[in-house]
Coordinates of C-alpha atoms and ligand atoms in Angstrom, one line a residue:
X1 CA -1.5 4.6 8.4
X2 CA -2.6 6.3 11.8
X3 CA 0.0 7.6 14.3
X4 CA 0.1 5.4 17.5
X5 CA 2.3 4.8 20.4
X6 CA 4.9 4.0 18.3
X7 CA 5.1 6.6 15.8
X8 CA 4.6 8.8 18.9
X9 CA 8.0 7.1 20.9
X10 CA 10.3 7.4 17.7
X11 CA 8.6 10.8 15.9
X12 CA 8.7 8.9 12.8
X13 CA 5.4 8.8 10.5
X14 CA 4.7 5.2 9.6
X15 CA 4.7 2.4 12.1
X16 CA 7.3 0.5 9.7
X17 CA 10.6 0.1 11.0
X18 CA 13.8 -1.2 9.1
X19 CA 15.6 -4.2 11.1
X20 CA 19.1 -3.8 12.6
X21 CA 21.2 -6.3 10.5
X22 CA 24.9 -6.9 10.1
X23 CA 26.8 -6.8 7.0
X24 CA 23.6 -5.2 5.5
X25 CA 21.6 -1.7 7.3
X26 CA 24.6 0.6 7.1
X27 CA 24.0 4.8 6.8
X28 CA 22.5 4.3 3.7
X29 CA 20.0 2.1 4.2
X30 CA 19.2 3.7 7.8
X31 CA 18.9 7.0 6.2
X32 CA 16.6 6.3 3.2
X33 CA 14.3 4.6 5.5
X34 CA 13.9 7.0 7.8
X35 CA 13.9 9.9 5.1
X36 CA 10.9 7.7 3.8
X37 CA 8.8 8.4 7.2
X38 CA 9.9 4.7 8.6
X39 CA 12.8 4.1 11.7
X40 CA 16.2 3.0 10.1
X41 CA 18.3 1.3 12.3
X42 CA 22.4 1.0 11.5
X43 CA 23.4 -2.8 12.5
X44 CA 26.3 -1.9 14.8
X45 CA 27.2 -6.1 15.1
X46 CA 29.5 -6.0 12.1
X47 CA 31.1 -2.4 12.8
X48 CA 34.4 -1.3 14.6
X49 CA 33.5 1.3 16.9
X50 CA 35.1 4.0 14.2
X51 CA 33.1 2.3 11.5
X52 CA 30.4 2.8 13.6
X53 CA 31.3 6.2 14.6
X54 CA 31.1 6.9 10.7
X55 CA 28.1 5.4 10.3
X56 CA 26.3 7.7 12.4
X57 CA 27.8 10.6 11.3
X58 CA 27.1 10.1 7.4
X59 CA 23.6 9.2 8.2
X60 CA 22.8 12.5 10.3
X61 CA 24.4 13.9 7.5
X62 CA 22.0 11.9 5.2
X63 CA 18.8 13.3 7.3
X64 CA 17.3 15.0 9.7
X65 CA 15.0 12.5 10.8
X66 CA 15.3 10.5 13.8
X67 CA 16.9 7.1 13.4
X68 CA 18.4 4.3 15.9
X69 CA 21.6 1.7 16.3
X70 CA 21.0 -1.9 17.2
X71 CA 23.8 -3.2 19.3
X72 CA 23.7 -6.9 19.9
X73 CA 25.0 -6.9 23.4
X74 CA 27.6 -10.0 22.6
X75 CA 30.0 -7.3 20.9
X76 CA 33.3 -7.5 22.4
X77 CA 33.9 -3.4 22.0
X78 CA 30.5 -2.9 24.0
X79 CA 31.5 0.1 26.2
X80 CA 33.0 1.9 23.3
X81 CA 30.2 1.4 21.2
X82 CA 27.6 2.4 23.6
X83 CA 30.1 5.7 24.4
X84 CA 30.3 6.6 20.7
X85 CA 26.5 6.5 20.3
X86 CA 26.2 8.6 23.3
X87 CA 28.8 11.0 22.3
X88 CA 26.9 11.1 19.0
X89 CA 23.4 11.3 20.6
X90 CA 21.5 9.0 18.5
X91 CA 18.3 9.2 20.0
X92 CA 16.9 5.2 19.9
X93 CA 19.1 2.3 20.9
X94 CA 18.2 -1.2 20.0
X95 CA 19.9 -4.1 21.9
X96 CA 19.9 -7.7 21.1
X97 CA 21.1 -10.7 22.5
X98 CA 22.3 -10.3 25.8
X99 CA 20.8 -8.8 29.2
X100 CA 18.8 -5.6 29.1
X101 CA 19.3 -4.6 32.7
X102 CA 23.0 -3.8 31.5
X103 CA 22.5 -0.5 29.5
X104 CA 18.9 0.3 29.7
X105 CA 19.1 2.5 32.4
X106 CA 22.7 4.1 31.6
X107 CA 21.1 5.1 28.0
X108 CA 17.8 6.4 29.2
X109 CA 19.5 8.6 31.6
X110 CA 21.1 10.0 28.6
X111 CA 17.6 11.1 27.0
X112 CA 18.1 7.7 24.6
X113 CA 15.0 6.2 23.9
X114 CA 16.1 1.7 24.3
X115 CA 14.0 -0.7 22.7
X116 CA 14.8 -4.6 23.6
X117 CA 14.7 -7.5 20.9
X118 CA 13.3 -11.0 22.4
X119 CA 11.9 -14.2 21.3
X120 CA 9.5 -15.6 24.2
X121 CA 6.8 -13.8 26.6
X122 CA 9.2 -14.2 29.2
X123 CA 12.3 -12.5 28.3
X124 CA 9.6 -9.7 26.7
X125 CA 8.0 -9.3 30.4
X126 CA 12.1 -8.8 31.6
X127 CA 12.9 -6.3 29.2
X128 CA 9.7 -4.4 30.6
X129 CA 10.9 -4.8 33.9
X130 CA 14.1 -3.4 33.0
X131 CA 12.5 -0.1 31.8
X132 CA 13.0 -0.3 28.2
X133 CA 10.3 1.9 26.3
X134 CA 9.2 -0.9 23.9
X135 CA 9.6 -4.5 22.5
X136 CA 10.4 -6.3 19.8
X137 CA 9.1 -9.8 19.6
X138 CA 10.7 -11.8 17.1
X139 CA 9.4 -14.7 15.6
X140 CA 10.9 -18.3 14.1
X141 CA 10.6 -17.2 10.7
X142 CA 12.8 -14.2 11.6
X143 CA 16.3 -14.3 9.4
X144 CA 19.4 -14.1 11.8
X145 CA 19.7 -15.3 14.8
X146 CA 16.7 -16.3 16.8
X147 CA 15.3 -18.1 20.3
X148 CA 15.4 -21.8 20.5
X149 CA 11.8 -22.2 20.9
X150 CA 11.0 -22.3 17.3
X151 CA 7.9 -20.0 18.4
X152 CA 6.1 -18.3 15.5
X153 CA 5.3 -14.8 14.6
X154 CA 1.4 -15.4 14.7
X155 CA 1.6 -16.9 18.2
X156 CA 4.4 -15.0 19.7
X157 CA 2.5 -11.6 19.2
X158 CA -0.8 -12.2 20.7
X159 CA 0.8 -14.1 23.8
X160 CA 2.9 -11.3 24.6
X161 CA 0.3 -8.8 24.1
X162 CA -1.8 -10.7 26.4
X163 CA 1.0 -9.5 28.6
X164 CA 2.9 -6.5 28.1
X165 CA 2.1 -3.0 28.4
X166 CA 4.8 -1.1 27.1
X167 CA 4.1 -0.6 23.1
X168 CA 5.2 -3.7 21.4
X169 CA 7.0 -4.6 17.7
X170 CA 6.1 -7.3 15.8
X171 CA 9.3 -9.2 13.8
X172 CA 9.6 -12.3 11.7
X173 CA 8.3 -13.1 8.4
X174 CA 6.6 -9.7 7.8
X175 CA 7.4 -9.2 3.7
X176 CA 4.5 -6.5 2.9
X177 CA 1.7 -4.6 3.7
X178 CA -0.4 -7.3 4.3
X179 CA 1.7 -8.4 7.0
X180 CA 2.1 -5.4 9.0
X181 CA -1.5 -4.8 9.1
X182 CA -1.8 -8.9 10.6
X183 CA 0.6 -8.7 13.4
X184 CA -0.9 -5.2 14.3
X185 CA -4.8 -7.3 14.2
X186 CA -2.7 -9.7 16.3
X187 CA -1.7 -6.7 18.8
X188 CA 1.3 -5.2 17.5
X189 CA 2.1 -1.3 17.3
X190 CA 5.0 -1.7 14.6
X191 CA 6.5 -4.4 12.7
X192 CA 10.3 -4.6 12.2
X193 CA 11.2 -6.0 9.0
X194 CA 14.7 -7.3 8.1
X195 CA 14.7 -9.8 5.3
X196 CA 12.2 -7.7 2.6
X197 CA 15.0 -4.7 3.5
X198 CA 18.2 -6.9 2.2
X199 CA 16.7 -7.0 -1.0
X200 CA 17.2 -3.1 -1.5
X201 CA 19.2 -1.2 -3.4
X202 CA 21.1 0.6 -0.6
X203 CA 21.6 -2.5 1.5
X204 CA 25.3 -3.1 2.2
X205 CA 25.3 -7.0 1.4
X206 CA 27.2 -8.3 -1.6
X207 CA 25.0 -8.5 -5.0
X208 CA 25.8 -11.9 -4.8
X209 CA 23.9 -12.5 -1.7
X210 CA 20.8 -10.3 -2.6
X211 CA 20.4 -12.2 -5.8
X212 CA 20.0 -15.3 -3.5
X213 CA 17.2 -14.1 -1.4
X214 CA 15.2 -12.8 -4.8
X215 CA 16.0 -16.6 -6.0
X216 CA 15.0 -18.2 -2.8
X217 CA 11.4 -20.0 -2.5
X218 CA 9.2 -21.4 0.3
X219 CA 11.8 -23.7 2.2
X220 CA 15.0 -22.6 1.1
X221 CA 15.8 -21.5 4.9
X222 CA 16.7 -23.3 8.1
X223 CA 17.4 -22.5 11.5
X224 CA 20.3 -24.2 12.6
X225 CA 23.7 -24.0 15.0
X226 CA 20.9 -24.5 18.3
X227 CA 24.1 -25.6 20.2
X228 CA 25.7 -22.1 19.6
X229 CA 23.9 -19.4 18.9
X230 CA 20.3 -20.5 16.8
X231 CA 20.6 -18.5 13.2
X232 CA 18.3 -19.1 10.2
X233 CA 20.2 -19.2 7.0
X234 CA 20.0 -20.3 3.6
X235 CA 20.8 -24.2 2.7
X236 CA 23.9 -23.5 1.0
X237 CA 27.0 -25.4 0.7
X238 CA 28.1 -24.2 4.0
X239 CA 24.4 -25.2 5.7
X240 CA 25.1 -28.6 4.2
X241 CA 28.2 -28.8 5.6
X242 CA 27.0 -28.4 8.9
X243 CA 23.8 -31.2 8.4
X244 CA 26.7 -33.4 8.1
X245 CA 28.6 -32.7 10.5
X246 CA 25.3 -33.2 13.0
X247 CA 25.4 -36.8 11.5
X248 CA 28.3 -37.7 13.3
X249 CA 26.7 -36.3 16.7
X250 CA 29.4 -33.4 17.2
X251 CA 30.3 -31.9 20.3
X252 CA 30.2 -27.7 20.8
X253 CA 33.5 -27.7 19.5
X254 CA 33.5 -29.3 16.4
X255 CA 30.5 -27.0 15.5
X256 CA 32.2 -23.9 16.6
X257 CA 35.2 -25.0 14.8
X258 CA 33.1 -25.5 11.2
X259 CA 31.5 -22.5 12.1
X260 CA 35.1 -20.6 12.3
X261 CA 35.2 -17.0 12.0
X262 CA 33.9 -14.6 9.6
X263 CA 31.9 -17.0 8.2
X264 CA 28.8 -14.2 8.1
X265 CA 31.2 -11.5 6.3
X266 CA 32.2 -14.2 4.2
X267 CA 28.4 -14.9 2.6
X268 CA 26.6 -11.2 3.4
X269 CA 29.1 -9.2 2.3
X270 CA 31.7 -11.3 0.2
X271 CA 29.3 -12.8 -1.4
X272 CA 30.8 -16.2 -1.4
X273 CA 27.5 -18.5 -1.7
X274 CA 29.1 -21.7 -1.1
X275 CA 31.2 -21.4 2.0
X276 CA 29.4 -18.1 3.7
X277 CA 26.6 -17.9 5.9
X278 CA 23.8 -16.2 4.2
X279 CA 21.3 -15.2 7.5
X280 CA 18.1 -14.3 5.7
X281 CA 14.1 -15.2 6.6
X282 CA 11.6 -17.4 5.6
X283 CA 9.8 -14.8 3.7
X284 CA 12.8 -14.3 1.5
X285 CA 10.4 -17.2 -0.5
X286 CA 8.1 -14.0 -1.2
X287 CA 10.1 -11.4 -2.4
X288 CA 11.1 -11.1 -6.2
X289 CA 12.8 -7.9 -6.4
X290 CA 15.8 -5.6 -5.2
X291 CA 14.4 -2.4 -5.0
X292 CA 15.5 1.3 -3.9
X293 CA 14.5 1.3 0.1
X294 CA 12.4 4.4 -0.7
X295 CA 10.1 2.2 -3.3
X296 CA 9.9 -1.0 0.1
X297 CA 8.7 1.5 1.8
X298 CA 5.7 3.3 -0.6
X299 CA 4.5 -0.4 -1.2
X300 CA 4.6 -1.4 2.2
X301 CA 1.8 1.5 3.2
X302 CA 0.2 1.0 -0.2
X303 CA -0.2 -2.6 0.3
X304 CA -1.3 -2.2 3.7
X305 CA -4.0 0.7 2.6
X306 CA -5.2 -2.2 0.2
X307 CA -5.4 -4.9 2.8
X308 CA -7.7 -3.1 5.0
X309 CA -9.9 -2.2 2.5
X310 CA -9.9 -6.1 1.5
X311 CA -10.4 -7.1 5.2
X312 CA -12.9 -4.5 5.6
X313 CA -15.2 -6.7 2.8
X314 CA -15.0 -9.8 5.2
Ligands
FMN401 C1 21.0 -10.5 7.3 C2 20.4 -10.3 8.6 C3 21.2 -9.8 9.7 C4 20.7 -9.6 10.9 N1 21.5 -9.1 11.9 C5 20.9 -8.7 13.1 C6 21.7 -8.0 14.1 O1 22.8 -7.7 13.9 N2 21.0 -7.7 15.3 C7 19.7 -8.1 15.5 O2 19.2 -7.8 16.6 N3 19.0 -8.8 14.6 C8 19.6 -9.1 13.4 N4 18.8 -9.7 12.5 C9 17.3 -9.9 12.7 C10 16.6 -8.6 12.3 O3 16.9 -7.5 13.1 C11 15.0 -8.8 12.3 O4 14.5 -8.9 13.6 C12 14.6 -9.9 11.4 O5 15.2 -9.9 10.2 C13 13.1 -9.8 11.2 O6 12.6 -10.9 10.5 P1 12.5 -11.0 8.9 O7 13.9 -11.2 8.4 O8 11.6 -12.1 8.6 O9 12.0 -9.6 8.4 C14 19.3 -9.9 11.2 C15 18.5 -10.4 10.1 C16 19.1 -10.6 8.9 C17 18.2 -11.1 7.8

């Protein structure tokens, strides 16, 4: 794999970079990955600000490579969260879900390098404007929560290529090698993969939960909950609770009020399969393993050597 723009932005050696992901990318995912030549991210959404805090200082301890926090901008602690990762000058900043003219230009002025997550050319083309230093386009097949679009990985990258400048990272339903090297053909400079990365040893999700995704096939996901906040999950107990409920026609409240709280905790990290949520991708129908994050990470540029050679025959 050659260095690009990306590798460039993050001083990291492979273009391959380990989702943000709640209840599952603590320190010791981050830090394997990243030890491994990829970007780990720590998935501040489930974390306390001193669980955070913690977080980032076991993983410097864990390397010295460069690795980021994703902070989905919902988070009630926001200012505390963004002051510990200044304090603690982790040097890339992911944000999700929310406005990226909020913190974009506070952390930059701090030396921190922001990358914005989006689903649609539009909200990509604002993140530019606000002065982030890449993008990460996220597809329908992504796990987690998602745009309402329902647009796919293999037409979301080439339409916002068409139109960004800044370097741009490709998420949703990328599994292996194979994949990477597509959404860079479709324009890419990185691909973020989340789903492939639960299935690892040093992922923080329950056993229960990892067990799921190496049991899942094609189809065993769904994007649901467009009302509140659109999350692709697997069709558990708790999914068909909510198909249900939509029977009946139910307002906002009745689904926020099935939806309750901790429901997320319950699933990734309790592992209770029937009445968690269990966010995970499409491409969970691919994967067969849990491995150690070091091993994702040797097949993914492996398979991705392999692939060109195999596209090179065409
Ligand atoms: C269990 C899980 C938790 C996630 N949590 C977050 C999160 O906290 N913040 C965020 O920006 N994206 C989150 N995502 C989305 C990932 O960051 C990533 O973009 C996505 O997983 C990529 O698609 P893939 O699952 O097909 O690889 C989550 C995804 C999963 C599977």
């Amino acid at each position: 794999m050659a260095q690009n723009r990306i590798t460039k932005l993050f001083d990291i050696e492979y273009p391959i970079i380990q989702a943000g992901m709640i209840w599952a990318s603590g320190w010791k995912l981050a830090s394997e990955v990243s030890n491994s030549g990829g970007l780990g991210i720590i998935g501040a959404g489930s974390m306390y600000p001193e669980i955070l805090q913690e977080h980032i200082q076991k993983c410097k301890q864990a390397t010295n490579k460069p690795f980021a926090v994703n902070v989905p901008m919902l988070y009630p602690d926001l200012e505390q969260i963004m002051e510990i990762i200044i304090k603690e000058k982790v040097p890339i900043v992911f944000t999700s879900a929310g406005n990226p003219k909020t913190w974009t230009a506070h952390l930059k002025s701090q030396g921190i390098k922001v990358v914005h997550v989006v689903s649609s050319v539009k909200f990509a083309l604002k993140a530019q404007e606000a002065g982030v230093d890449a993008v990460v386009a996220e597809g329908f097949e992504a796990g987690g929560h998602n745009g309402r679009e329902e647009t796919t990985t293999f037409t979301l990258i080439p339409m916002v290529k068409a139109e960004l400048d800044i370097p741009l990272i490709a998420a949703g339903g990328i599994g292996n090698g194979a994949g990477i090297l597509a959404a860079m053909v479709l324009g890419a400079d990185a691909a973020q993969i989340g789903t492939r990365f639960v299935a690892s040893e040093e992922a923080s999700s329950h056993i229960n939960f990892k067990n799921e995704v190496v049991k899942a096939v094609e189809g065993d996901t769904k994007l649901t909950l467009k009302e509140l906040a659109p999350v692709r999950m697997l069709k558990n107990k708790f999914y068909q609770d909510i198909e249900t409920l939509y029977k009946s026609s139910p307002s906002k409240e009745e689904l926020q009020e099935l939806l309750g709280r901790a429901r997320a905790k319950k699933g990734m990290f309790e592992g209770d399969l029937e009445e968690g949520e269990l966010e995970i991708g499409q491409i969970s129908g691919l994967i067969q393993d849990i491995l150690p994050a070091h091993k994702i990470m040797e097949n993914l540029i492996s398979e991705f050597e392999q692939a060109k050679i195999n596209v090179s025959k065409l």
